[in-house]
XYZ file of C-alpha atoms in Angstrom:
152
model
C -48.780 12.928 32.382
C -48.089 10.037 34.758
C -48.305 7.579 31.868
C -45.931 9.381 29.471
C -42.753 7.522 30.568
C -44.716 4.247 30.606
C -46.105 4.912 27.121
C -42.616 5.754 25.847
C -41.151 2.547 27.325
C -43.908 0.289 26.007
C -44.023 1.915 22.558
C -40.244 1.647 22.258
C -40.648 -2.110 22.664
C -43.675 -2.245 20.377
C -41.763 -0.383 17.643
C -38.888 -2.851 17.814
C -36.558 -1.036 20.191
C -34.751 -2.135 23.333
C -35.329 -0.849 26.857
C -33.847 -2.128 30.136
C -31.767 -4.598 28.137
C -34.865 -6.256 26.665
C -35.824 -6.237 22.991
C -39.192 -6.250 21.281
C -38.714 -9.897 20.272
C -38.056 -10.859 23.889
C -41.153 -8.960 25.051
C -43.312 -10.720 22.422
C -41.873 -14.104 23.450
C -42.604 -13.248 27.085
C -46.182 -12.275 26.202
C -46.669 -15.582 24.365
C -45.135 -17.569 27.228
C -47.346 -15.770 29.757
C -50.525 -16.628 27.827
C -51.325 -13.386 25.993
C -54.363 -13.581 23.731
C -54.115 -13.625 19.961
C -55.493 -10.067 19.741
C -52.877 -8.857 22.271
C -50.081 -10.391 20.190
C -51.503 -8.994 16.935
C -51.643 -5.470 18.393
C -48.079 -5.788 19.677
C -46.869 -7.049 16.293
C -48.437 -3.937 14.689
C -46.480 -1.706 17.067
C -49.511 -0.992 19.278
C -48.976 -1.973 22.896
C -52.386 -2.929 24.364
C -51.647 -1.450 27.791
C -50.768 1.863 26.135
C -54.051 1.731 24.198
C -55.980 1.011 27.406
C -54.237 3.899 29.205
C -55.026 6.214 26.298
C -58.657 5.069 26.335
C -58.884 5.824 30.057
C -57.469 9.294 29.530
C -59.701 9.903 26.496
C -62.845 8.862 28.362
C -62.105 11.617 30.846
C -63.174 14.086 28.187
C -66.687 13.171 27.129
C -67.228 16.067 24.750
C -70.524 14.762 23.303
C -71.988 14.933 26.821
C -70.929 18.542 27.469
C -73.790 20.517 28.982
C -76.007 17.456 29.442
C -77.014 15.737 32.644
C -75.095 12.524 33.073
C -76.185 9.749 35.416
C -73.922 9.953 38.454
C -72.841 6.333 38.162
C -71.610 6.743 34.572
C -68.312 8.491 35.403
C -68.096 7.144 38.961
C -68.177 3.442 38.106
C -65.066 3.286 35.889
C -63.248 5.810 38.098
C -63.860 3.790 41.259
C -63.000 0.479 39.594
C -59.839 1.970 38.107
C -58.818 3.562 41.397
C -59.489 0.357 43.338
C -57.321 -1.636 40.925
C -54.532 0.779 40.019
C -53.857 2.683 43.252
C -53.033 -0.325 45.479
C -51.111 -2.059 42.681
C -49.072 1.045 41.906
C -48.509 2.180 45.490
C -47.486 -1.275 46.728
C -45.352 -1.757 43.618
C -43.635 1.568 44.236
C -42.970 0.569 47.849
C -41.488 -2.712 46.613
C -39.314 -0.851 44.072
C -38.130 1.432 46.871
C -37.256 -1.553 49.057
C -35.438 -3.212 46.132
C -33.545 -0.018 45.320
C -32.359 0.298 48.927
C -31.377 -3.379 49.089
C -33.975 -4.419 51.673
C -35.501 -6.947 49.241
C -34.263 -8.504 46.024
C -36.027 -7.801 42.749
C -36.362 -10.963 40.676
C -35.255 -10.590 37.072
C -38.420 -12.255 35.789
C -38.566 -11.755 32.015
C -35.614 -9.342 32.098
C -31.888 -10.100 31.875
C -31.098 -8.761 35.325
C -32.699 -7.538 38.516
C -31.573 -3.997 37.674
C -33.339 -4.156 34.293
C -36.520 -5.376 35.997
C -36.206 -2.589 38.554
C -35.816 0.068 35.844
C -38.994 -1.063 34.094
C -40.729 -1.550 37.448
C -40.120 2.031 38.543
C -41.659 3.378 35.342
C -44.722 1.147 35.474
C -45.402 1.306 39.187
C -45.010 5.084 39.353
C -47.475 5.518 36.477
C -50.048 3.200 38.050
C -49.651 4.738 41.501
C -50.002 8.347 40.360
C -52.901 7.609 38.012
C -54.684 5.362 40.524
C -54.433 7.902 43.339
C -55.502 10.712 40.974
C -58.548 8.657 39.954
C -59.440 8.104 43.615
C -59.162 11.829 44.377
C -61.182 12.773 41.289
C -63.873 10.173 42.048
C -64.166 11.371 45.647
C -64.430 14.974 44.507
C -67.106 14.136 41.930
C -68.945 11.981 44.461
C -69.078 14.848 46.963
C -70.080 17.445 44.365
C -72.915 15.340 42.985
C -74.391 13.963 46.210
C -78.101 14.711 46.578
C -79.544 15.413 49.974
């Protein structure tokens, strides 16, 4: 659920729309300028945002239906959950703090690839909130699984 606004924003761009004053063409140009791979650019040109696909893959992997009822090595679900939590939670939480500080005027949000600081802040809130919520949820789920599967 945390990724739904993020998915909507990114897919709007991928499908040729405009969000936060920035068009699909501008996002593709930004991706090229920032060194995106050929595959990344191909997916974006097909209307498939790679970060949305990666988020969907992470959510899909949560449900491993073929493994239902079978013993799974403990490390199999823990490894990606811990790596994801370690990467996404700090990034999202610190990003959300920065967005809060920018919203209250304590710091200035750079426009970056956007037309204005306000546009960058609008997109930042959506992305950082998604990463923070998902990262923290992964950490909680990994800790819970870790505790439930510990062998004495």
